Amino acid sequence: VLLVVIITLLAGSLSLIVSTVKGFLPPRWDAQRDEVEDQISQVFKFLPLEMDAETERMIVGSIEAGLDIGFEIAQLPTPLPRPVKDFLQALGGWITAPLLRLGGWMGYAFWVLLVAKLLGGRATLSQMLGCTALYVAPQILTILQVIPCLGPILAFVAFVWGLVIYIKATAVANELSPGRALLAAILPAAVLIGLISLAV
């Protein structure tokens, strides 16, 4: 548990610092608006459905009206100075990140253990948690996630590396073959994705 908390806090520390520094810089509303409008235009380019110019104009107009409202709200005065507000918001996210990760890790480990038991696994819940906690070690790479090009690549590498560790830990804790450990590790996620897709 301590390992998960420490690595999650370390991984989020640079983001906390960057968010705090950004809070002291003057807001760049025009640049942010241009960026959002560029993203919207990119979405329209890749839509699978053809739409007439009038419909597209109407949708873009609605989105821009929503953007106007959003940016006006963001510029309203707040009880605390903006740098303090941004720092407290970033600090709150940094502190709650380990709690969210702990909850997700423990909850998912329970379902993986259940599937592993059905496949002949022998681990107890404490053994399962002890072994699978090591999956969090590669997440230290995500400390650099704030770097525009490198961040997403490192996050993907950390995810794959962590998944490999998780599968190996499941195999060791439950004395399962790699194939059965893989099935036990991914089946709960596959079922959850299936249920969500059915609900949508």
PDB file of C-alpha atoms in Angstrom:
ATOM      1  CA  VAL A   1       0.000   0.000   0.000  1.00  0.00           C
ATOM      2  CA  LEU A   2       2.820   2.393   0.917  1.00  0.00           C
ATOM      3  CA  LEU A   3       4.587   1.668  -2.393  1.00  0.00           C
ATOM      4  CA  VAL A   4       1.444   2.558  -4.364  1.00  0.00           C
ATOM      5  CA  VAL A   5       0.973   5.806  -2.421  1.00  0.00           C
ATOM      6  CA  ILE A   6       4.629   6.928  -2.691  1.00  0.00           C
ATOM      7  CA  ILE A   7       4.979   6.225  -6.417  1.00  0.00           C
ATOM      8  CA  THR A   8       1.640   7.874  -7.218  1.00  0.00           C
ATOM      9  CA  LEU A   9       2.643  10.990  -5.266  1.00  0.00           C
ATOM     10  CA  LEU A  10       6.075  11.086  -6.937  1.00  0.00           C
ATOM     11  CA  ALA A  11       4.553  10.602 -10.395  1.00  0.00           C
ATOM     12  CA  GLY A  12       2.178  13.515  -9.857  1.00  0.00           C
ATOM     13  CA  SER A  13       4.693  15.872  -8.240  1.00  0.00           C
ATOM     14  CA  LEU A  14       5.933  17.487 -11.461  1.00  0.00           C
ATOM     15  CA  SER A  15       2.342  18.080 -12.619  1.00  0.00           C
ATOM     16  CA  LEU A  16       1.645  19.760  -9.280  1.00  0.00           C
ATOM     17  CA  ILE A  17       4.657  22.060  -9.725  1.00  0.00           C
ATOM     18  CA  VAL A  18       3.749  22.906 -13.346  1.00  0.00           C
ATOM     19  CA  SER A  19       0.114  23.638 -12.404  1.00  0.00           C
ATOM     20  CA  THR A  20       1.267  25.871  -9.546  1.00  0.00           C
ATOM     21  CA  VAL A  21       3.640  27.831 -11.810  1.00  0.00           C
ATOM     22  CA  LYS A  22       0.921  28.185 -14.487  1.00  0.00           C
ATOM     23  CA  GLY A  23      -1.356  29.697 -11.854  1.00  0.00           C
ATOM     24  CA  PHE A  24       1.031  32.653 -11.517  1.00  0.00           C
ATOM     25  CA  LEU A  25       1.155  33.289 -15.274  1.00  0.00           C
ATOM     26  CA  PRO A  26      -1.465  35.543 -16.884  1.00  0.00           C
ATOM     27  CA  PRO A  27      -4.248  33.489 -18.509  1.00  0.00           C
ATOM     28  CA  ARG A  28      -4.044  33.162 -22.303  1.00  0.00           C
ATOM     29  CA  TRP A  29      -7.761  33.048 -23.116  1.00  0.00           C
ATOM     30  CA  ASP A  30      -7.323  33.809 -26.834  1.00  0.00           C
ATOM     31  CA  ALA A  31      -4.742  31.046 -27.295  1.00  0.00           C
ATOM     32  CA  GLN A  32      -6.936  28.570 -25.404  1.00  0.00           C
ATOM     33  CA  ARG A  33      -9.957  29.500 -27.497  1.00  0.00           C
ATOM     34  CA  ASP A  34      -7.985  29.123 -30.757  1.00  0.00           C
ATOM     35  CA  GLU A  35      -6.779  25.703 -29.611  1.00  0.00           C
ATOM     36  CA  VAL A  36     -10.328  24.528 -28.840  1.00  0.00           C
ATOM     37  CA  GLU A  37     -11.625  25.840 -32.179  1.00  0.00           C
ATOM     38  CA  ASP A  38      -8.805  24.020 -34.013  1.00  0.00           C
ATOM     39  CA  GLN A  39      -9.760  20.789 -32.255  1.00  0.00           C
ATOM     40  CA  ILE A  40     -13.417  21.260 -33.233  1.00  0.00           C
ATOM     41  CA  SER A  41     -12.491  21.820 -36.889  1.00  0.00           C
ATOM     42  CA  GLN A  42     -10.361  18.646 -36.814  1.00  0.00           C
ATOM     43  CA  VAL A  43     -13.334  16.676 -35.469  1.00  0.00           C
ATOM     44  CA  PHE A  44     -15.522  17.837 -38.356  1.00  0.00           C
ATOM     45  CA  LYS A  45     -12.874  16.730 -40.873  1.00  0.00           C
ATOM     46  CA  PHE A  46     -12.951  13.148 -39.598  1.00  0.00           C
ATOM     47  CA  LEU A  47     -16.689  12.728 -39.029  1.00  0.00           C
ATOM     48  CA  PRO A  48     -17.926   9.637 -40.910  1.00  0.00           C
ATOM     49  CA  LEU A  49     -21.221  11.344 -41.854  1.00  0.00           C
ATOM     50  CA  GLU A  50     -21.553  13.983 -44.539  1.00  0.00           C
ATOM     51  CA  MET A  51     -23.474  17.080 -43.451  1.00  0.00           C
ATOM     52  CA  ASP A  52     -24.571  20.145 -45.343  1.00  0.00           C
ATOM     53  CA  ALA A  53     -22.918  23.509 -44.744  1.00  0.00           C
ATOM     54  CA  GLU A  54     -25.965  24.956 -42.956  1.00  0.00           C
ATOM     55  CA  THR A  55     -26.078  22.124 -40.389  1.00  0.00           C
ATOM     56  CA  GLU A  56     -22.333  22.371 -39.807  1.00  0.00           C
ATOM     57  CA  ARG A  57     -22.610  26.156 -39.344  1.00  0.00           C
ATOM     58  CA  MET A  58     -25.436  25.662 -36.841  1.00  0.00           C
ATOM     59  CA  ILE A  59     -23.461  23.088 -34.819  1.00  0.00           C
ATOM     60  CA  VAL A  60     -20.305  25.231 -34.831  1.00  0.00           C
ATOM     61  CA  GLY A  61     -22.371  28.257 -33.765  1.00  0.00           C
ATOM     62  CA  SER A  62     -23.829  26.321 -30.824  1.00  0.00           C
ATOM     63  CA  ILE A  63     -20.375  25.117 -29.768  1.00  0.00           C
ATOM     64  CA  GLU A  64     -18.933  28.636 -30.015  1.00  0.00           C
ATOM     65  CA  ALA A  65     -21.812  30.014 -27.920  1.00  0.00           C
ATOM     66  CA  GLY A  66     -21.008  27.370 -25.299  1.00  0.00           C
ATOM     67  CA  LEU A  67     -17.324  28.347 -25.452  1.00  0.00           C
ATOM     68  CA  ASP A  68     -18.229  32.011 -24.933  1.00  0.00           C
ATOM     69  CA  ILE A  69     -20.226  31.107 -21.823  1.00  0.00           C
ATOM     70  CA  GLY A  70     -17.428  28.854 -20.521  1.00  0.00           C
ATOM     71  CA  PHE A  71     -14.698  31.465 -20.991  1.00  0.00           C
ATOM     72  CA  GLU A  72     -16.875  34.189 -19.420  1.00  0.00           C
ATOM     73  CA  ILE A  73     -17.436  31.961 -16.380  1.00  0.00           C
ATOM     74  CA  ALA A  74     -13.693  31.208 -16.176  1.00  0.00           C
ATOM     75  CA  GLN A  75     -12.923  34.943 -16.120  1.00  0.00           C
ATOM     76  CA  LEU A  76     -15.345  35.764 -13.279  1.00  0.00           C
ATOM     77  CA  PRO A  77     -13.695  36.974 -10.059  1.00  0.00           C
ATOM     78  CA  THR A  78     -13.203  34.290  -7.401  1.00  0.00           C
ATOM     79  CA  PRO A  79     -13.063  34.538  -3.584  1.00  0.00           C
ATOM     80  CA  LEU A  80      -9.413  33.459  -3.665  1.00  0.00           C
ATOM     81  CA  PRO A  81      -6.754  34.857  -6.018  1.00  0.00           C
ATOM     82  CA  ARG A  82      -6.370  32.713  -9.144  1.00  0.00           C
ATOM     83  CA  PRO A  83      -2.860  31.407  -8.254  1.00  0.00           C
ATOM     84  CA  VAL A  84      -4.124  30.229  -4.845  1.00  0.00           C
ATOM     85  CA  LYS A  85      -7.207  28.623  -6.402  1.00  0.00           C
ATOM     86  CA  ASP A  86      -5.111  26.833  -9.056  1.00  0.00           C
ATOM     87  CA  PHE A  87      -2.616  25.632  -6.435  1.00  0.00           C
ATOM     88  CA  LEU A  88      -5.345  24.277  -4.136  1.00  0.00           C
ATOM     89  CA  GLN A  89      -7.052  22.572  -7.074  1.00  0.00           C
ATOM     90  CA  ALA A  90      -3.762  20.949  -8.173  1.00  0.00           C
ATOM     91  CA  LEU A  91      -2.937  19.991  -4.577  1.00  0.00           C
ATOM     92  CA  GLY A  92      -6.351  18.366  -4.164  1.00  0.00           C
ATOM     93  CA  GLY A  93      -5.816  16.303  -7.315  1.00  0.00           C
ATOM     94  CA  TRP A  94      -2.319  15.325  -6.175  1.00  0.00           C
ATOM     95  CA  ILE A  95      -3.543  14.182  -2.739  1.00  0.00           C
ATOM     96  CA  THR A  96      -6.573  12.256  -4.023  1.00  0.00           C
ATOM     97  CA  ALA A  97      -4.656  10.473  -6.825  1.00  0.00           C
ATOM     98  CA  PRO A  98      -3.169   7.810  -4.464  1.00  0.00           C
ATOM     99  CA  LEU A  99      -6.598   7.182  -2.920  1.00  0.00           C
ATOM    100  CA  LEU A 100      -8.156   6.670  -6.351  1.00  0.00           C
ATOM    101  CA  ARG A 101      -5.316   4.373  -7.395  1.00  0.00           C
ATOM    102  CA  LEU A 102      -5.545   2.370  -4.150  1.00  0.00           C
ATOM    103  CA  GLY A 103      -9.289   1.929  -4.572  1.00  0.00           C
ATOM    104  CA  GLY A 104      -8.956   0.863  -8.193  1.00  0.00           C
ATOM    105  CA  TRP A 105      -6.037  -1.482  -7.492  1.00  0.00           C
ATOM    106  CA  MET A 106      -7.689  -3.229  -4.520  1.00  0.00           C
ATOM    107  CA  GLY A 107     -11.086  -3.500  -6.195  1.00  0.00           C
ATOM    108  CA  TYR A 108      -9.642  -4.864  -9.435  1.00  0.00           C
ATOM    109  CA  ALA A 109      -7.366  -7.300  -7.559  1.00  0.00           C
ATOM    110  CA  PHE A 110     -10.452  -8.792  -5.885  1.00  0.00           C
ATOM    111  CA  TRP A 111     -12.085  -9.571  -9.251  1.00  0.00           C
ATOM    112  CA  VAL A 112      -8.826 -10.893 -10.722  1.00  0.00           C
ATOM    113  CA  LEU A 113      -8.421 -13.149  -7.679  1.00  0.00           C
ATOM    114  CA  LEU A 114     -11.981 -14.426  -8.149  1.00  0.00           C
ATOM    115  CA  VAL A 115     -11.275 -15.356 -11.783  1.00  0.00           C
ATOM    116  CA  ALA A 116      -7.905 -16.849 -10.787  1.00  0.00           C
ATOM    117  CA  LYS A 117      -9.646 -19.051  -8.180  1.00  0.00           C
ATOM    118  CA  LEU A 118     -12.013 -20.319 -10.892  1.00  0.00           C
ATOM    119  CA  LEU A 119      -8.930 -21.186 -12.970  1.00  0.00           C
ATOM    120  CA  GLY A 120      -7.274 -23.059 -10.080  1.00  0.00           C
ATOM    121  CA  GLY A 121      -5.419 -20.220  -8.359  1.00  0.00           C
ATOM    122  CA  ARG A 122      -4.314 -20.604  -4.731  1.00  0.00           C
ATOM    123  CA  ALA A 123      -3.506 -17.066  -3.562  1.00  0.00           C
ATOM    124  CA  THR A 124      -5.162 -15.290  -0.662  1.00  0.00           C
ATOM    125  CA  LEU A 125      -6.271 -11.687  -1.089  1.00  0.00           C
ATOM    126  CA  SER A 126      -3.285 -10.399   0.919  1.00  0.00           C
ATOM    127  CA  GLN A 127      -0.851 -12.459  -1.223  1.00  0.00           C
ATOM    128  CA  MET A 128      -2.526 -11.163  -4.365  1.00  0.00           C
ATOM    129  CA  LEU A 129      -2.292  -7.550  -3.218  1.00  0.00           C
ATOM    130  CA  GLY A 130       1.314  -8.010  -2.079  1.00  0.00           C
ATOM    131  CA  CYS A 131       2.438  -9.344  -5.448  1.00  0.00           C
ATOM    132  CA  THR A 132       0.400  -7.103  -7.726  1.00  0.00           C
ATOM    133  CA  ALA A 133       1.439  -3.904  -5.896  1.00  0.00           C
ATOM    134  CA  LEU A 134       4.642  -4.040  -7.943  1.00  0.00           C
ATOM    135  CA  TYR A 135       2.639  -3.114 -11.057  1.00  0.00           C
ATOM    136  CA  VAL A 136       2.806   0.516  -9.918  1.00  0.00           C
ATOM    137  CA  ALA A 137       6.629   0.746 -10.167  1.00  0.00           C
ATOM    138  CA  PRO A 138       6.731   1.711 -13.893  1.00  0.00           C
ATOM    139  CA  GLN A 139       4.246   4.515 -13.196  1.00  0.00           C
ATOM    140  CA  ILE A 140       7.205   6.572 -11.973  1.00  0.00           C
ATOM    141  CA  LEU A 141       7.792   7.264 -15.700  1.00  0.00           C
ATOM    142  CA  THR A 142       4.582   9.301 -15.760  1.00  0.00           C
ATOM    143  CA  ILE A 143       6.337  12.005 -13.739  1.00  0.00           C
ATOM    144  CA  LEU A 144       7.275  13.352 -17.188  1.00  0.00           C
ATOM    145  CA  GLN A 145       3.704  13.278 -18.532  1.00  0.00           C
ATOM    146  CA  VAL A 146       3.649  17.089 -18.689  1.00  0.00           C
ATOM    147  CA  ILE A 147       6.158  17.024 -21.582  1.00  0.00           C
ATOM    148  CA  PRO A 148       3.975  17.403 -24.708  1.00  0.00           C
ATOM    149  CA  CYS A 149       5.430  14.738 -27.042  1.00  0.00           C
ATOM    150  CA  LEU A 150       7.260  12.475 -24.608  1.00  0.00           C
ATOM    151  CA  GLY A 151       4.549  12.319 -21.912  1.00  0.00           C
ATOM    152  CA  PRO A 152       1.959  10.189 -23.765  1.00  0.00           C
ATOM    153  CA  ILE A 153       4.660   7.772 -24.991  1.00  0.00           C
ATOM    154  CA  LEU A 154       6.030   7.275 -21.475  1.00  0.00           C
ATOM    155  CA  ALA A 155       2.495   6.832 -20.115  1.00  0.00           C
ATOM    156  CA  PHE A 156       1.881   4.075 -22.692  1.00  0.00           C
ATOM    157  CA  VAL A 157       5.221   2.386 -21.892  1.00  0.00           C
ATOM    158  CA  ALA A 158       4.412   2.544 -18.160  1.00  0.00           C
ATOM    159  CA  PHE A 159       0.965   1.028 -18.778  1.00  0.00           C
ATOM    160  CA  VAL A 160       2.291  -1.906 -20.845  1.00  0.00           C
ATOM    161  CA  TRP A 161       5.191  -2.522 -18.455  1.00  0.00           C
ATOM    162  CA  GLY A 162       2.832  -2.406 -15.464  1.00  0.00           C
ATOM    163  CA  LEU A 163       0.439  -4.819 -17.192  1.00  0.00           C
ATOM    164  CA  VAL A 164       3.252  -7.324 -17.810  1.00  0.00           C
ATOM    165  CA  ILE A 165       4.282  -7.086 -14.133  1.00  0.00           C
ATOM    166  CA  TYR A 166       0.646  -7.520 -13.046  1.00  0.00           C
ATOM    167  CA  ILE A 167       0.206 -10.667 -15.154  1.00  0.00           C
ATOM    168  CA  LYS A 168       3.496 -12.152 -13.899  1.00  0.00           C
ATOM    169  CA  ALA A 169       2.553 -11.314 -10.282  1.00  0.00           C
ATOM    170  CA  THR A 170      -0.855 -12.961 -10.765  1.00  0.00           C
ATOM    171  CA  ALA A 171       0.859 -16.086 -12.118  1.00  0.00           C
ATOM    172  CA  VAL A 172       3.341 -16.247  -9.215  1.00  0.00           C
ATOM    173  CA  ALA A 173       0.813 -15.540  -6.446  1.00  0.00           C
ATOM    174  CA  ASN A 174      -1.722 -18.062  -7.760  1.00  0.00           C
ATOM    175  CA  GLU A 175       0.727 -20.655  -9.139  1.00  0.00           C
ATOM    176  CA  LEU A 176      -0.907 -20.364 -12.563  1.00  0.00           C
ATOM    177  CA  SER A 177       0.494 -20.749 -16.056  1.00  0.00           C
ATOM    178  CA  PRO A 178       1.186 -17.474 -17.926  1.00  0.00           C
ATOM    179  CA  GLY A 179      -1.837 -18.068 -20.177  1.00  0.00           C
ATOM    180  CA  ARG A 180      -4.227 -18.537 -17.262  1.00  0.00           C
ATOM    181  CA  ALA A 181      -2.726 -15.569 -15.437  1.00  0.00           C
ATOM    182  CA  LEU A 182      -3.246 -13.431 -18.547  1.00  0.00           C
ATOM    183  CA  LEU A 183      -6.881 -14.543 -18.738  1.00  0.00           C
ATOM    184  CA  ALA A 184      -7.426 -13.844 -15.028  1.00  0.00           C
ATOM    185  CA  ALA A 185      -5.831 -10.396 -15.327  1.00  0.00           C
ATOM    186  CA  ILE A 186      -7.754  -9.166 -18.383  1.00  0.00           C
ATOM    187  CA  LEU A 187     -11.139 -10.907 -18.056  1.00  0.00           C
ATOM    188  CA  PRO A 188     -12.592  -8.505 -15.427  1.00  0.00           C
ATOM    189  CA  ALA A 189     -11.646  -5.511 -17.607  1.00  0.00           C
ATOM    190  CA  ALA A 190     -13.103  -7.182 -20.714  1.00  0.00           C
ATOM    191  CA  VAL A 191     -16.381  -7.903 -18.881  1.00  0.00           C
ATOM    192  CA  LEU A 192     -16.550  -4.307 -17.606  1.00  0.00           C
ATOM    193  CA  ILE A 193     -15.937  -2.892 -21.103  1.00  0.00           C
ATOM    194  CA  GLY A 194     -18.615  -5.226 -22.487  1.00  0.00           C
ATOM    195  CA  LEU A 195     -21.159  -4.116 -19.877  1.00  0.00           C
ATOM    196  CA  ILE A 196     -20.411  -0.437 -20.523  1.00  0.00           C
ATOM    197  CA  SER A 197     -20.779  -0.886 -24.290  1.00  0.00           C
ATOM    198  CA  LEU A 198     -24.127  -2.661 -23.755  1.00  0.00           C
ATOM    199  CA  ALA A 199     -25.326   0.147 -21.491  1.00  0.00           C
ATOM    200  CA  VAL A 200     -24.368   2.768 -24.067  1.00  0.00           C
TER     201      VAL A 200
END
